[in-house]
Amino acid sequence: MKKMRLDKFLATYTTLSRKEAKRSIRQGEIQVDGETVLEGEKKISPCQHICMRGQRIEAKEHIYIMMNKSAGVLSATRDKNDTTVVECVECGGHELFPVGRLDKDTEGFLLLTDDGKLAHRLLSPAYHVPKTYYFTYEGELVENAAELVAEGIDIGGGVRTKAGILRLLETGTAELTIEEGKYHQVKRMIAALGGRVTYLKRISMAGLALDDNLRPGEYRELTEDELAVLTESANRS
Ligand code: URA
């Protein structure tokens, strides 16, 4: 790895901004190979042992964030009118983007990363990555709704879905697992079955469940075990 300024290293591999990184260095909070360094411009190698208040900072190539997206926020990097999920995350110098999209009014599990290769695989239909949605709906679904979903259904515009799994829960609530991500897919599938989705939340993706402790709008980095599950899903075609 190439040498870089200490303040840039901190801004890249922690959630500190460049300004906060400089302040932390001036306050003597940073040690490089056991020695406190007070100059932000000092060049270090990311492989050195760098600690902030006693905690090692690892130079990770990529960052992976689990967000519980709240309704009203756009799944995009930038937008002229609306707040985007990327604007809601503090992550130093990483250029994050959302892996796929949830509608503006949909809540739940959204993965944000700067790892284009993994994102591509998770989104590619060839890799069959399952996504499960919990939803509430109005209206009566046709009696054989679960069988129809298992066979694939016509959702209009010449689109036929691949096999999915529909689990009916208490009246007006259900879960749907699909391996695709067509435009408004869940809402269109439920409409084709006679209902209207009134609330939609993604509760799992690629074998990872949304962390119950994350309230809408909150996020955290994936643990190493979670990342291993995700990578495994993305390598299975
Ligand atoms: N299907 C939808 O209809 N909307 C979403 O946000 C995700 C899946």
mmCIF file of C-alpha atoms and ligand atoms in Angstrom:
data_model
loop_
_atom_site.group_PDB
_atom_site.id
_atom_site.type_symbol
_atom_site.label_atom_id
_atom_site.label_comp_id
_atom_site.label_asym_id
_atom_site.label_seq_id
_atom_site.Cartn_x
_atom_site.Cartn_y
_atom_site.Cartn_z
ATOM 1 C CA MET A 1 0.000 0.000 0.000
ATOM 2 C CA LYS A 2 1.192 3.526 -0.842
ATOM 3 C CA LYS A 3 2.286 5.970 1.876
ATOM 4 C CA MET A 4 -0.241 8.664 2.764
ATOM 5 C CA ARG A 5 -0.707 11.594 5.149
ATOM 6 C CA LEU A 6 -1.847 10.560 8.634
ATOM 7 C CA ASP A 7 -4.864 12.920 8.577
ATOM 8 C CA LYS A 8 -5.951 11.517 5.193
ATOM 9 C CA PHE A 9 -5.538 7.968 6.505
ATOM 10 C CA LEU A 10 -7.840 8.744 9.448
ATOM 11 C CA ALA A 11 -10.416 10.447 7.227
ATOM 12 C CA THR A 12 -10.386 7.456 4.873
ATOM 13 C CA TYR A 13 -10.490 4.571 7.323
ATOM 14 C CA THR A 14 -12.571 5.986 10.181
ATOM 15 C CA THR A 15 -15.793 7.991 10.284
ATOM 16 C CA LEU A 16 -13.804 11.187 11.141
ATOM 17 C CA SER A 17 -13.852 14.080 8.687
ATOM 18 C CA ARG A 18 -10.452 15.528 7.682
ATOM 19 C CA LYS A 19 -10.998 18.418 10.137
ATOM 20 C CA GLU A 20 -11.884 16.069 13.009
ATOM 21 C CA ALA A 21 -8.881 13.880 12.121
ATOM 22 C CA LYS A 22 -6.514 16.882 12.358
ATOM 23 C CA ARG A 23 -8.024 17.825 15.732
ATOM 24 C CA SER A 24 -7.684 14.286 17.059
ATOM 25 C CA ILE A 25 -4.004 14.210 15.994
ATOM 26 C CA ARG A 26 -3.308 17.600 17.641
ATOM 27 C CA GLN A 27 -4.910 16.329 20.844
ATOM 28 C CA GLY A 28 -2.398 13.453 20.959
ATOM 29 C CA GLU A 29 -4.988 10.718 20.410
ATOM 30 C CA ILE A 30 -3.106 8.965 17.604
ATOM 31 C CA GLN A 31 -0.168 6.572 17.921
ATOM 32 C CA VAL A 32 1.813 5.179 15.018
ATOM 33 C CA ASP A 33 3.769 2.042 15.975
ATOM 34 C CA GLY A 34 3.408 2.996 19.627
ATOM 35 C CA GLU A 35 4.581 6.638 19.269
ATOM 36 C CA THR A 36 2.186 9.581 19.568
ATOM 37 C CA VAL A 37 2.247 11.647 16.366
ATOM 38 C CA LEU A 38 1.120 15.286 16.480
ATOM 39 C CA GLU A 39 1.506 16.255 12.794
ATOM 40 C CA GLY A 40 -1.342 15.439 10.404
ATOM 41 C CA GLU A 41 0.946 15.812 7.388
ATOM 42 C CA LYS A 42 3.275 13.031 8.545
ATOM 43 C CA LYS A 43 3.450 10.304 5.870
ATOM 44 C CA ILE A 44 2.643 6.824 7.108
ATOM 45 C CA SER A 45 2.163 3.473 5.474
ATOM 46 C CA PRO A 46 -1.354 2.063 5.990
ATOM 47 C CA CYS A 47 0.319 -1.212 7.029
ATOM 48 C CA GLN A 48 1.792 0.401 10.170
ATOM 49 C CA HIS A 49 0.156 -0.133 13.565
ATOM 50 C CA ILE A 50 -2.057 2.936 13.908
ATOM 51 C CA CYS A 51 -4.180 3.426 17.015
ATOM 52 C CA MET A 52 -6.760 5.994 18.032
ATOM 53 C CA ARG A 53 -7.384 6.162 21.783
ATOM 54 C CA GLY A 54 -5.944 2.667 22.103
ATOM 55 C CA GLN A 55 -8.039 1.118 19.299
ATOM 56 C CA ARG A 56 -6.269 -0.207 16.179
ATOM 57 C CA ILE A 57 -7.464 1.313 12.909
ATOM 58 C CA GLU A 58 -7.287 -1.114 10.016
ATOM 59 C CA ALA A 59 -6.803 0.103 6.468
ATOM 60 C CA LYS A 60 -9.752 -1.640 4.906
ATOM 61 C CA GLU A 61 -9.976 -1.568 1.149
ATOM 62 C CA HIS A 62 -13.768 -1.454 1.151
ATOM 63 C CA ILE A 63 -16.540 -0.573 3.547
ATOM 64 C CA TYR A 64 -19.868 -2.412 3.960
ATOM 65 C CA ILE A 65 -22.777 -0.775 5.761
ATOM 66 C CA MET A 66 -26.113 -2.249 6.815
ATOM 67 C CA MET A 67 -28.727 0.493 6.930
ATOM 68 C CA ASN A 68 -32.321 0.356 8.059
ATOM 69 C CA LYS A 69 -33.535 2.786 5.411
ATOM 70 C CA SER A 70 -36.330 5.049 6.551
ATOM 71 C CA ALA A 71 -39.291 6.007 4.373
ATOM 72 C CA GLY A 72 -38.866 9.368 2.629
ATOM 73 C CA VAL A 73 -35.172 8.906 1.809
ATOM 74 C CA LEU A 74 -34.021 8.085 -1.738
ATOM 75 C CA SER A 75 -31.858 5.044 -2.571
ATOM 76 C CA ALA A 76 -29.341 7.085 -4.545
ATOM 77 C CA THR A 77 -26.028 8.859 -4.111
ATOM 78 C CA ARG A 78 -27.200 12.414 -4.916
ATOM 79 C CA ASP A 79 -30.510 14.014 -5.811
ATOM 80 C CA LYS A 80 -31.610 17.579 -6.563
ATOM 81 C CA ASN A 81 -34.737 17.448 -4.404
ATOM 82 C CA ASP A 82 -34.535 14.655 -1.858
ATOM 83 C CA THR A 83 -32.200 13.452 0.863
ATOM 84 C CA THR A 84 -30.356 10.323 -0.226
ATOM 85 C CA VAL A 85 -29.176 7.312 1.761
ATOM 86 C CA VAL A 86 -25.542 8.143 0.961
ATOM 87 C CA GLU A 87 -25.919 11.636 2.439
ATOM 88 C CA CYS A 88 -27.156 10.034 5.678
ATOM 89 C CA VAL A 89 -23.922 8.050 6.243
ATOM 90 C CA GLU A 90 -20.659 9.391 7.684
ATOM 91 C CA CYS A 91 -17.844 7.236 6.359
ATOM 92 C CA GLY A 92 -14.715 9.247 5.780
ATOM 93 C CA GLY A 93 -13.255 9.091 2.287
ATOM 94 C CA HIS A 94 -15.136 6.044 0.941
ATOM 95 C CA GLU A 95 -17.311 6.655 -2.126
ATOM 96 C CA LEU A 96 -20.396 4.772 -1.074
ATOM 97 C CA PHE A 97 -23.353 3.758 -3.180
ATOM 98 C CA PRO A 98 -26.465 1.722 -2.407
ATOM 99 C CA VAL A 99 -26.579 -1.871 -3.641
ATOM 100 C CA GLY A 100 -29.874 -1.821 -5.504
ATOM 101 C CA ARG A 101 -32.853 0.325 -4.730
ATOM 102 C CA LEU A 102 -35.727 0.452 -2.326
ATOM 103 C CA ASP A 103 -38.628 2.744 -3.230
ATOM 104 C CA LYS A 104 -38.784 6.086 -1.449
ATOM 105 C CA ASP A 105 -41.639 4.848 0.763
ATOM 106 C CA THR A 106 -40.006 1.442 1.489
ATOM 107 C CA GLU A 107 -38.094 0.818 4.726
ATOM 108 C CA GLY A 108 -35.533 -1.752 5.717
ATOM 109 C CA PHE A 109 -32.285 -3.428 4.817
ATOM 110 C CA LEU A 110 -30.179 -1.509 2.360
ATOM 111 C CA LEU A 111 -26.528 -2.366 1.858
ATOM 112 C CA LEU A 112 -24.148 0.500 1.103
ATOM 113 C CA THR A 113 -20.615 -0.127 -0.058
ATOM 114 C CA ASP A 114 -17.813 1.077 -2.305
ATOM 115 C CA ASP A 115 -17.117 -2.489 -3.509
ATOM 116 C CA GLY A 116 -18.376 -2.454 -7.100
ATOM 117 C CA LYS A 117 -17.518 -6.077 -7.789
ATOM 118 C CA LEU A 118 -19.504 -7.451 -4.848
ATOM 119 C CA ALA A 119 -22.403 -5.097 -5.580
ATOM 120 C CA HIS A 120 -22.548 -6.256 -9.176
ATOM 121 C CA ARG A 121 -22.768 -9.893 -8.128
ATOM 122 C CA LEU A 122 -25.395 -9.253 -5.478
ATOM 123 C CA LEU A 123 -27.563 -7.507 -8.073
ATOM 124 C CA SER A 124 -26.993 -9.875 -10.972
ATOM 125 C CA PRO A 125 -29.914 -12.280 -11.601
ATOM 126 C CA ALA A 126 -27.289 -14.945 -12.390
ATOM 127 C CA TYR A 127 -26.337 -15.139 -8.686
ATOM 128 C CA HIS A 128 -29.889 -15.766 -7.341
ATOM 129 C CA VAL A 129 -29.460 -13.620 -4.239
ATOM 130 C CA PRO A 130 -32.639 -13.893 -2.114
ATOM 131 C CA LYS A 131 -34.331 -10.816 -0.657
ATOM 132 C CA THR A 132 -37.211 -11.081 1.800
ATOM 133 C CA TYR A 133 -39.836 -8.381 2.306
ATOM 134 C CA TYR A 134 -42.430 -8.017 5.046
ATOM 135 C CA PHE A 135 -45.531 -6.108 3.985
ATOM 136 C CA THR A 136 -49.071 -5.183 4.892
ATOM 137 C CA TYR A 137 -51.757 -5.041 2.261
ATOM 138 C CA GLU A 138 -55.360 -4.156 1.607
ATOM 139 C CA GLY A 139 -57.785 -6.285 -0.356
ATOM 140 C CA GLU A 140 -58.165 -10.041 -0.828
ATOM 141 C CA LEU A 141 -55.368 -12.032 -2.436
ATOM 142 C CA VAL A 142 -56.471 -14.827 -4.767
ATOM 143 C CA GLU A 143 -56.804 -18.142 -2.950
ATOM 144 C CA ASN A 144 -53.858 -19.837 -4.653
ATOM 145 C CA ALA A 145 -51.558 -16.792 -4.313
ATOM 146 C CA ALA A 146 -48.634 -18.771 -2.841
ATOM 147 C CA GLU A 147 -48.787 -21.390 -5.634
ATOM 148 C CA LEU A 148 -48.903 -18.692 -8.294
ATOM 149 C CA VAL A 149 -45.872 -16.932 -6.779
ATOM 150 C CA ALA A 150 -44.015 -20.262 -6.735
ATOM 151 C CA GLU A 151 -44.689 -20.662 -10.467
ATOM 152 C CA GLY A 152 -43.932 -17.051 -11.417
ATOM 153 C CA ILE A 153 -46.556 -14.471 -12.312
ATOM 154 C CA ASP A 154 -47.257 -11.899 -14.974
ATOM 155 C CA ILE A 155 -46.846 -8.423 -13.424
ATOM 156 C CA GLY A 156 -47.669 -6.436 -16.555
ATOM 157 C CA GLY A 157 -45.527 -4.702 -19.149
ATOM 158 C CA GLY A 158 -44.584 -8.098 -20.580
ATOM 159 C CA VAL A 159 -42.756 -9.042 -17.365
ATOM 160 C CA ARG A 160 -43.028 -12.490 -15.788
ATOM 161 C CA THR A 161 -41.401 -13.059 -12.406
ATOM 162 C CA LYS A 162 -39.223 -16.018 -11.503
ATOM 163 C CA ALA A 163 -40.329 -18.396 -8.748
ATOM 164 C CA GLY A 164 -40.712 -16.744 -5.336
ATOM 165 C CA ILE A 165 -41.987 -17.738 -1.903
ATOM 166 C CA LEU A 166 -45.074 -16.087 -0.388
ATOM 167 C CA ARG A 167 -45.839 -16.708 3.294
ATOM 168 C CA LEU A 168 -49.218 -15.418 4.451
ATOM 169 C CA LEU A 169 -49.115 -14.287 8.094
ATOM 170 C CA GLU A 170 -51.917 -12.670 10.117
ATOM 171 C CA THR A 171 -54.725 -11.076 8.099
ATOM 172 C CA GLY A 172 -53.368 -8.368 5.822
ATOM 173 C CA THR A 173 -49.682 -9.192 6.435
ATOM 174 C CA ALA A 174 -47.255 -11.445 4.585
ATOM 175 C CA GLU A 175 -43.626 -12.064 3.633
ATOM 176 C CA LEU A 176 -42.324 -12.508 0.131
ATOM 177 C CA THR A 177 -38.900 -13.848 -0.883
ATOM 178 C CA ILE A 178 -37.678 -13.151 -4.414
ATOM 179 C CA GLU A 179 -34.355 -13.432 -6.213
ATOM 180 C CA GLU A 180 -34.909 -10.538 -8.605
ATOM 181 C CA GLY A 181 -35.261 -6.793 -8.292
ATOM 182 C CA LYS A 182 -37.595 -5.616 -11.007
ATOM 183 C CA TYR A 183 -39.044 -2.136 -10.775
ATOM 184 C CA HIS A 184 -41.674 -2.041 -7.933
ATOM 185 C CA GLN A 185 -41.610 -5.818 -8.040
ATOM 186 C CA VAL A 186 -43.287 -6.609 -4.707
ATOM 187 C CA LYS A 187 -46.021 -4.019 -5.162
ATOM 188 C CA ARG A 188 -46.696 -5.230 -8.701
ATOM 189 C CA MET A 189 -46.777 -8.894 -7.658
ATOM 190 C CA ILE A 190 -49.254 -8.210 -4.881
ATOM 191 C CA ALA A 191 -51.367 -6.078 -7.228
ATOM 192 C CA ALA A 192 -51.399 -8.971 -9.729
ATOM 193 C CA LEU A 193 -52.687 -11.216 -6.913
ATOM 194 C CA GLY A 194 -55.533 -8.836 -5.989
ATOM 195 C CA GLY A 195 -54.029 -6.774 -3.143
ATOM 196 C CA ARG A 196 -52.458 -3.357 -2.594
ATOM 197 C CA VAL A 197 -49.275 -2.999 -0.555
ATOM 198 C CA THR A 198 -49.716 -0.389 2.194
ATOM 199 C CA TYR A 199 -46.355 -0.807 3.984
ATOM 200 C CA LEU A 200 -43.171 -2.479 2.740
ATOM 201 C CA LYS A 201 -39.953 -3.342 4.544
ATOM 202 C CA ARG A 202 -36.992 -5.457 3.391
ATOM 203 C CA ILE A 203 -36.073 -7.703 6.300
ATOM 204 C CA SER A 204 -33.244 -9.761 4.836
ATOM 205 C CA MET A 205 -30.896 -9.982 1.915
ATOM 206 C CA ALA A 206 -28.331 -12.534 0.773
ATOM 207 C CA GLY A 207 -28.745 -14.612 3.934
ATOM 208 C CA LEU A 208 -28.339 -11.640 6.299
ATOM 209 C CA ALA A 209 -31.202 -10.450 8.489
ATOM 210 C CA LEU A 210 -31.668 -6.764 9.203
ATOM 211 C CA ASP A 211 -30.349 -6.035 12.704
ATOM 212 C CA ASP A 212 -33.416 -5.479 14.959
ATOM 213 C CA ASN A 213 -31.461 -2.914 16.960
ATOM 214 C CA LEU A 214 -31.248 -0.535 14.000
ATOM 215 C CA ARG A 215 -34.119 1.917 14.068
ATOM 216 C CA PRO A 216 -35.218 3.517 10.774
ATOM 217 C CA GLY A 217 -32.399 5.740 9.541
ATOM 218 C CA GLU A 218 -29.708 3.997 11.622
ATOM 219 C CA TYR A 219 -26.800 2.044 10.191
ATOM 220 C CA ARG A 220 -23.662 0.177 11.161
ATOM 221 C CA GLU A 221 -20.740 -1.588 9.522
ATOM 222 C CA LEU A 222 -21.135 -5.301 8.793
ATOM 223 C CA THR A 223 -19.240 -7.607 11.115
ATOM 224 C CA GLU A 224 -16.614 -9.900 9.606
ATOM 225 C CA ASP A 225 -18.965 -12.885 9.940
ATOM 226 C CA GLU A 226 -21.757 -11.015 8.157
ATOM 227 C CA LEU A 227 -19.400 -10.005 5.380
ATOM 228 C CA ALA A 228 -18.375 -13.647 4.974
ATOM 229 C CA VAL A 229 -22.065 -14.638 4.577
ATOM 230 C CA LEU A 230 -22.562 -11.919 1.977
ATOM 231 C CA THR A 231 -19.430 -12.841 0.038
ATOM 232 C CA GLU A 232 -20.444 -16.499 0.081
ATOM 233 C CA SER A 233 -23.876 -15.565 -1.362
ATOM 234 C CA ALA A 234 -22.240 -13.450 -4.035
ATOM 235 C CA ASN A 235 -19.905 -16.294 -5.061
ATOM 236 C CA ARG A 236 -22.694 -18.858 -5.420
ATOM 237 C CA SER A 237 -24.255 -18.704 -8.852
HETATM 238 N N1 URA B 1 -40.413 -4.073 -4.458
HETATM 239 C C1 URA B 1 -41.120 -2.918 -4.442
HETATM 240 O O1 URA B 1 -42.239 -2.846 -4.945
HETATM 241 N N2 URA B 1 -40.553 -1.859 -3.842
HETATM 242 C C2 URA B 1 -39.361 -1.891 -3.225
HETATM 243 O O2 URA B 1 -38.915 -0.888 -2.667
HETATM 244 C C3 URA B 1 -38.640 -3.102 -3.240
HETATM 245 C C4 URA B 1 -39.189 -4.183 -3.862
#
